[in-house]
Coordinates of N, CA and C in Angstrom, one line a residue:
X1 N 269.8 -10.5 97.2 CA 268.4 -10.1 97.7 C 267.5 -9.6 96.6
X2 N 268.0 -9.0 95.6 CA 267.4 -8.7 94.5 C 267.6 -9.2 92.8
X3 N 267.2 -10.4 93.2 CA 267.8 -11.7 92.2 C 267.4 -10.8 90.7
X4 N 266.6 -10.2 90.4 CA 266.3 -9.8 89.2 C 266.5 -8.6 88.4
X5 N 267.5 -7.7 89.8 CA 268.1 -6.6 89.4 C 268.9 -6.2 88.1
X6 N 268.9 -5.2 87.6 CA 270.0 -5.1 86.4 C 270.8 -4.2 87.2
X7 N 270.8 -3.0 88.2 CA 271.7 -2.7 88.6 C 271.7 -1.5 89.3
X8 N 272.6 -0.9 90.4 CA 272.1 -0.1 91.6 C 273.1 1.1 91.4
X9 N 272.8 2.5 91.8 CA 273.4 3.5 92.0 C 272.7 4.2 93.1
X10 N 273.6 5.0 93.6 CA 273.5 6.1 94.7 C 272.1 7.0 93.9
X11 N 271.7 7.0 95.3 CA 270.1 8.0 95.1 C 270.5 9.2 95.0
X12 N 271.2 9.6 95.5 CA 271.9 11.2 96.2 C 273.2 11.6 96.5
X13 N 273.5 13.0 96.2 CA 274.5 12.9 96.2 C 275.1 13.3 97.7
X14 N 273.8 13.2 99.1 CA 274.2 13.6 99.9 C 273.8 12.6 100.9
X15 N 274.0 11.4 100.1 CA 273.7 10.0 101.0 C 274.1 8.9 100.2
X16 N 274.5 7.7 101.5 CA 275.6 7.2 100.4 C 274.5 5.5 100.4
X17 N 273.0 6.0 100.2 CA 272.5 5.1 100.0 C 272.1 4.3 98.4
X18 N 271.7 3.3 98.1 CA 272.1 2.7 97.0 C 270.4 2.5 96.4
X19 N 269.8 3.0 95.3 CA 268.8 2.1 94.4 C 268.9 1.0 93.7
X20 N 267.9 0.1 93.9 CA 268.2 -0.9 93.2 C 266.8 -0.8 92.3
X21 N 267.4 -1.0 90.9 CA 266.3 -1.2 89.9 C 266.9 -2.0 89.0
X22 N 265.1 -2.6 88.3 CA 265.5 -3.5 86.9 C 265.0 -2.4 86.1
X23 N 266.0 -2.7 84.7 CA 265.2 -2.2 84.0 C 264.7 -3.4 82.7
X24 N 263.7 -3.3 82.0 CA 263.5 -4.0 81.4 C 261.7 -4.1 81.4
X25 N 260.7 -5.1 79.9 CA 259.8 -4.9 79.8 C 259.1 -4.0 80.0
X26 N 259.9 -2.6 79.3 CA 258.9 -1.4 78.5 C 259.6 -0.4 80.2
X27 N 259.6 -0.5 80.9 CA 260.3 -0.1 82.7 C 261.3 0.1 83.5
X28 N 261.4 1.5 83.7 CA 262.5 1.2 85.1 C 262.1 1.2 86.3
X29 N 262.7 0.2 87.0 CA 261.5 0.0 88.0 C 262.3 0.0 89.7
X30 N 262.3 0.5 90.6 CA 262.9 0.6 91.3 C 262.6 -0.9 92.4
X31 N 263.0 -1.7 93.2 CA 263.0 -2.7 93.3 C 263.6 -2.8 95.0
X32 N 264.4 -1.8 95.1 CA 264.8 -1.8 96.6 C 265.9 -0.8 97.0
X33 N 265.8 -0.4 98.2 CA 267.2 0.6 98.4 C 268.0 -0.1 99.7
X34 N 268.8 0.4 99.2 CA 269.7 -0.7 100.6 C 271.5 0.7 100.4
X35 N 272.0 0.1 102.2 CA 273.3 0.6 102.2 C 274.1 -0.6 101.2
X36 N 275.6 0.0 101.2 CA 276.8 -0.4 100.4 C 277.3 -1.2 100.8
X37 N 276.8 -1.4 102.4 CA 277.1 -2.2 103.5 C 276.3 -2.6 104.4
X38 N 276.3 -3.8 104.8 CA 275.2 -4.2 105.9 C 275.2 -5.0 107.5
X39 N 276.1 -3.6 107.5 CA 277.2 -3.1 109.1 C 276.6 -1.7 109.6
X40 N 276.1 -1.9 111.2 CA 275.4 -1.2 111.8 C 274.1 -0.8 111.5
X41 N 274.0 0.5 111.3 CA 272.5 0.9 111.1 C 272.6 0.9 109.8
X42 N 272.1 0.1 109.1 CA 272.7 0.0 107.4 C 270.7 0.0 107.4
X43 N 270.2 0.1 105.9 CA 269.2 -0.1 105.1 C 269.0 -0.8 104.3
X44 N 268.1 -1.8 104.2 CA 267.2 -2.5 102.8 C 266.3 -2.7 103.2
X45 N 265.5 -2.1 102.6 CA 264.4 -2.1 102.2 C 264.2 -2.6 100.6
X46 N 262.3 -3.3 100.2 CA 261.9 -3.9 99.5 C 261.1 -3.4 99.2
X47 N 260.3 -3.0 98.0 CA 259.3 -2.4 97.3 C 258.4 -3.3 96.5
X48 N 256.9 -3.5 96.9 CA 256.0 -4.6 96.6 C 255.0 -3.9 96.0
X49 N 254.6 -4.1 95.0 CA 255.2 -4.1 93.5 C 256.4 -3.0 93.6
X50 N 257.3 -3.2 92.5 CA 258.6 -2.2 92.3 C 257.5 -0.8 92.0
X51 N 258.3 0.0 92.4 CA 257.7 1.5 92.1 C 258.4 1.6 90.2
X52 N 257.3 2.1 89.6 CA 257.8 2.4 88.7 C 258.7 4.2 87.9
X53 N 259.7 3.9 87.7 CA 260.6 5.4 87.8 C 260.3 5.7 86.6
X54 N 260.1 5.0 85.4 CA 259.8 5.6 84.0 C 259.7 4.4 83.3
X55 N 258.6 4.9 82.2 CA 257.9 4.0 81.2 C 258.2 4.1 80.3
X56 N 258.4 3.5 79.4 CA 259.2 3.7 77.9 C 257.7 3.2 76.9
X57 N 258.0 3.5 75.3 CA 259.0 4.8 75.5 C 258.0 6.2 76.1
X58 N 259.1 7.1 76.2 CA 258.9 8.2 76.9 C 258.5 9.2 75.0
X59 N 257.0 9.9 75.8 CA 256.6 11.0 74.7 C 255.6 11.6 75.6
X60 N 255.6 12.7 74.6 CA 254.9 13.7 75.4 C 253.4 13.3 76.1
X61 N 253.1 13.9 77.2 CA 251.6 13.3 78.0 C 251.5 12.2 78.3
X62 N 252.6 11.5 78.1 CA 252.9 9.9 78.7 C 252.1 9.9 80.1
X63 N 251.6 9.1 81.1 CA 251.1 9.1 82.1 C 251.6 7.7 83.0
X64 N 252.2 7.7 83.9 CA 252.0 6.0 84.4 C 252.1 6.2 86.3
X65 N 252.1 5.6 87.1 CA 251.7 4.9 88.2 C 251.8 4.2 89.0
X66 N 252.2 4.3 90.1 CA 252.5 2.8 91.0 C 252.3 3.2 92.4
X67 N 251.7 2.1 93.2 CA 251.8 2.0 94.8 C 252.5 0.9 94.9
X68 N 253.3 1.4 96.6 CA 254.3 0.2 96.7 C 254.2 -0.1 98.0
X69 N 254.5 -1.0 98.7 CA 254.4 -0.8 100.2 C 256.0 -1.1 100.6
X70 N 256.7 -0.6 101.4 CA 258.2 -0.6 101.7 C 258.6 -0.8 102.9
X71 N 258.9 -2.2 102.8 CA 259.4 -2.9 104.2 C 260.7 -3.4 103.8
X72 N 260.8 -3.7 105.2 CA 262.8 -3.9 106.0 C 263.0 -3.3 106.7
X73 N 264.8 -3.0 106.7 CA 265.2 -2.7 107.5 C 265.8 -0.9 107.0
X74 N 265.2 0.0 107.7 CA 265.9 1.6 107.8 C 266.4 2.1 108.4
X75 N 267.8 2.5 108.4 CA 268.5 3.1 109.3 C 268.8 2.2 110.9
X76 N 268.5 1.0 110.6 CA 268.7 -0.2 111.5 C 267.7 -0.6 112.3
X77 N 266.5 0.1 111.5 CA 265.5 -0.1 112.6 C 264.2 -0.5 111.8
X78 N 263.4 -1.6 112.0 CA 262.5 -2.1 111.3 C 261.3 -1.9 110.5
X79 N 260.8 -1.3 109.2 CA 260.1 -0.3 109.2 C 258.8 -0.6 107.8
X80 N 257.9 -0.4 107.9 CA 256.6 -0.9 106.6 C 256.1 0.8 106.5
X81 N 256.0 1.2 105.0 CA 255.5 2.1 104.6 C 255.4 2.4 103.6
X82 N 254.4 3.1 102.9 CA 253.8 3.2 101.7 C 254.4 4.2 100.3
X83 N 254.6 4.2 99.3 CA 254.6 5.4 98.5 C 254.4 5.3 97.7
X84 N 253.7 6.0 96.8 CA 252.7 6.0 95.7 C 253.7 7.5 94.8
X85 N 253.8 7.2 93.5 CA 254.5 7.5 92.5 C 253.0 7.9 91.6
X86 N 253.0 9.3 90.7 CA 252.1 9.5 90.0 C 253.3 10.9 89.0
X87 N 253.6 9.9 87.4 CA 254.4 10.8 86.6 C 253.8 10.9 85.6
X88 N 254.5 11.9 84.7 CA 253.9 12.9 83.7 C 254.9 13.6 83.2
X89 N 255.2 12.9 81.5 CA 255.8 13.4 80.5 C 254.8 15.2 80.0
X90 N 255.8 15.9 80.9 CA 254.7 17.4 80.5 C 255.3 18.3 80.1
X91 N 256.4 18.3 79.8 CA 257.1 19.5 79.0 C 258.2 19.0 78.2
X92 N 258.7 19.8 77.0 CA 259.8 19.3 76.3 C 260.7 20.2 76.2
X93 N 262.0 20.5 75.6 CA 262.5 21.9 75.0 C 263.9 21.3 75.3
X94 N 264.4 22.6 75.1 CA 266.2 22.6 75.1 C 266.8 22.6 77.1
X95 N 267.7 22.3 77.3 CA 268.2 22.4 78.6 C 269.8 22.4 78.3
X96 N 270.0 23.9 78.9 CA 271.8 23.9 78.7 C 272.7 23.3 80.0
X97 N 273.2 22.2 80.4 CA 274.2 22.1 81.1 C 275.8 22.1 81.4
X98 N 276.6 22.6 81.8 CA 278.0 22.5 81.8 C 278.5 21.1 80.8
X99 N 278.0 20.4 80.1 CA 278.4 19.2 79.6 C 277.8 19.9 77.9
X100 N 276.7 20.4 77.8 CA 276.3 20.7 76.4 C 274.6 20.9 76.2
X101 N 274.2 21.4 75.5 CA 272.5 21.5 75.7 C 272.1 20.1 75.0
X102 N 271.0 20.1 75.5 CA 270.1 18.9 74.9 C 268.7 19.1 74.8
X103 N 268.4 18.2 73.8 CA 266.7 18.4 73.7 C 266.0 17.2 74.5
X104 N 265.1 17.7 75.7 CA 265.0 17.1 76.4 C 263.1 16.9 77.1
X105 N 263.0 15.8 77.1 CA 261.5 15.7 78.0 C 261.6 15.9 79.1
X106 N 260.5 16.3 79.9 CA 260.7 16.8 81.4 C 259.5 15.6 81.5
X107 N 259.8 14.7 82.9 CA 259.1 14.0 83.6 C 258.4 15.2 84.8
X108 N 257.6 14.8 85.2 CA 257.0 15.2 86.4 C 256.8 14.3 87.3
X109 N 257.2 14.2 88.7 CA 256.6 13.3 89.4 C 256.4 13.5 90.6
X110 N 255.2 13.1 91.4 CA 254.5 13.3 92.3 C 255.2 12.3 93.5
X111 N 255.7 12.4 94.9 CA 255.9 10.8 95.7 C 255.0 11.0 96.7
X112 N 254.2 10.8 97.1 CA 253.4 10.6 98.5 C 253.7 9.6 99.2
X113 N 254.6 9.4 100.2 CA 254.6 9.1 101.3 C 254.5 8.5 102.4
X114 N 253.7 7.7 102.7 CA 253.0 7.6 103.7 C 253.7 6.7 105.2
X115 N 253.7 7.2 105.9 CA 254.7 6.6 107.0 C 253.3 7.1 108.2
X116 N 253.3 5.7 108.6 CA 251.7 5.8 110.0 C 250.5 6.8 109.4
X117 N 250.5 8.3 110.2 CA 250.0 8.8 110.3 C 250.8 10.1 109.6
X118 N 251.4 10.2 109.1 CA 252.6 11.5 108.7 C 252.7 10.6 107.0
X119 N 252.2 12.3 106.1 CA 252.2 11.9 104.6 C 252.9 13.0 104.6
X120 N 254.0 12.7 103.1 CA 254.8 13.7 102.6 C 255.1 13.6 101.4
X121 N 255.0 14.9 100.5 CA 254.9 14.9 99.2 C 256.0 15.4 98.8
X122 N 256.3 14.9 97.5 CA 258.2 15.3 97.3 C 257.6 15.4 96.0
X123 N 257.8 16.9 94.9 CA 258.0 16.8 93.5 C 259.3 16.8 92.7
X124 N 259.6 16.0 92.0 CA 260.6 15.9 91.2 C 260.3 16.1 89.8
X125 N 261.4 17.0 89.1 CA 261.6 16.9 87.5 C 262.6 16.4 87.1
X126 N 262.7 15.1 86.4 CA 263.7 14.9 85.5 C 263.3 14.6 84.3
X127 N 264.7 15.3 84.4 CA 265.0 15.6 82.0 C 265.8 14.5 81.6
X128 N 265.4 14.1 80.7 CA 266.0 12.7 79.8 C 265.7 13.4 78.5
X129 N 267.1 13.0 77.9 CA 267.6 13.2 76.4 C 267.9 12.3 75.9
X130 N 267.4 12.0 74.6 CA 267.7 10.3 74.4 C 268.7 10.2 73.8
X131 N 269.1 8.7 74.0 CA 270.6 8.7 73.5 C 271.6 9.2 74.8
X132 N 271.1 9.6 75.6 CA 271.5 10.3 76.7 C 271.3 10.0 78.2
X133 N 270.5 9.5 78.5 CA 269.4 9.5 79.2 C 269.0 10.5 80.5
X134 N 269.1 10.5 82.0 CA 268.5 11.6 82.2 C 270.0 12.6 82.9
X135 N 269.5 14.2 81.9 CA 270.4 14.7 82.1 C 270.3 15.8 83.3
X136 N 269.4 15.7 84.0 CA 269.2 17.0 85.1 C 268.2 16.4 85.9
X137 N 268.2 16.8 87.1 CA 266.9 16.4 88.4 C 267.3 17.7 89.0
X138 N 265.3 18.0 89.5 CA 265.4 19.1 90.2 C 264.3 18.4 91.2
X139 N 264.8 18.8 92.5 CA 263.7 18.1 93.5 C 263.4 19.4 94.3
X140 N 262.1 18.8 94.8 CA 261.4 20.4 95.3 C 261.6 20.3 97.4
X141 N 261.0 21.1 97.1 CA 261.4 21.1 99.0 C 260.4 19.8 99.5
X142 N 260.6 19.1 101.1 CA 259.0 18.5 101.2 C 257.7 19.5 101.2
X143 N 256.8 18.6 101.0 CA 255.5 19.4 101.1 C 255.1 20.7 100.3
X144 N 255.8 20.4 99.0 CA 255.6 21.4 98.3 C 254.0 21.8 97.7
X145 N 253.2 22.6 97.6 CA 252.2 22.8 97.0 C 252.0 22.5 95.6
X146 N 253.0 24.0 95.0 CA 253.2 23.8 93.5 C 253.3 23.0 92.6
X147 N 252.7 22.8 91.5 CA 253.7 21.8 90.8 C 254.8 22.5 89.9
X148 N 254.3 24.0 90.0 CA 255.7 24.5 89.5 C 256.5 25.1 90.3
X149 N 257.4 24.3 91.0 CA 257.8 25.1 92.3 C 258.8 25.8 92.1
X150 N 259.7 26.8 92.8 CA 260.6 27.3 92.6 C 261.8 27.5 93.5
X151 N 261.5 26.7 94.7 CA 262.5 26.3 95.6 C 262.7 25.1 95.7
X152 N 263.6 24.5 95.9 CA 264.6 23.0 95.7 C 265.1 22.8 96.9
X153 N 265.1 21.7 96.8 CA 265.9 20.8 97.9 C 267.5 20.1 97.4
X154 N 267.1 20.0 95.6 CA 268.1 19.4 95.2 C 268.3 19.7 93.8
X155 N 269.2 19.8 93.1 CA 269.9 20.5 91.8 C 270.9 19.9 91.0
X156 N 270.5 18.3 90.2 CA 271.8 17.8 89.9 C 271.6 18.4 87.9
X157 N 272.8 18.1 87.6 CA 273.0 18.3 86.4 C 274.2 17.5 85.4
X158 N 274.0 17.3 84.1 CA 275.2 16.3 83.9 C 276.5 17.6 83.6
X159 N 277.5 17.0 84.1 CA 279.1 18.2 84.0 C 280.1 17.2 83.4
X160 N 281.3 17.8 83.1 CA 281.9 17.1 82.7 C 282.9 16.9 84.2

């Protein structure tokens, strides 16, 4: 279904759903999310144009952008909706994890949402270390204000 894919991993570590992205020409680009299986209420969904997840290369004040519109099938039930991506290479520095510190850029990124009449805003930071690539995600609650927020929804980091 996603003839141009380079290849899919788990979004989360608290759902056993799958992204699918290419990467390639300057892009990582997300392309579709779908279950591991497509038995019962399973998911795929398709993203028109691919949302873009990061731009290469990555330096400081980087800026880039995408709207997508997201149809198929969710949670077995038929579904079109919108989200719009807005990131930002905005901080750099050291970051210590159980694996080893690294010097690292912080992405910023904005997701808005849009499903009918109901918008929801999700901020995400991830740190990519090159040579490495990304070593930590911090996702904020929904509908967060801040953009420096300081409650999470989610807390990954690389460990051994």
């Amino acid at each position: 279904s996603f003839a141009t894919a380079s290849y899919a991993t788990q979004l989360s570590p608290t759902s056993d759903l799958l992204g699918v992205f290419r990467f390639g020409g300057g892009v990582l680009a997300l392309q579709g999310v779908a279950s591991p299986s497509g038995q019962g209420a399973y998911t795929k969904v398709s993203y028109n144009p691919e949302a873009i997840a990061v731009q290469f290369p990555l330096t400081m004040n980087a800026t880039w952008s995408s709207n997508s519109t997201v149809s198929g099938t969710a949670g077995g039930v038929p579904v079109v909706y919108y989200e719009q991506y807005q990131s930002k290479v905005d901080a750099h520095g050291s970051l210590k994890t159980p694996y080893g510190t690294f010097q690292v850029l912080r992405i910023a990124t904005v997701l808005t949402k849009t499903v009918g009449p109901t918008i929801t805003i999700t901020r995400t930071f991830g740190f990519f270390a090159e040579c490495a690539t990304q070593v930590a995600t911090v996702v904020s609650q929904p509908d967060e204000p801040n953009a420096e927020f300081t409650s999470a929804s989610l807390v990954e980091r690389l460990a051994p």
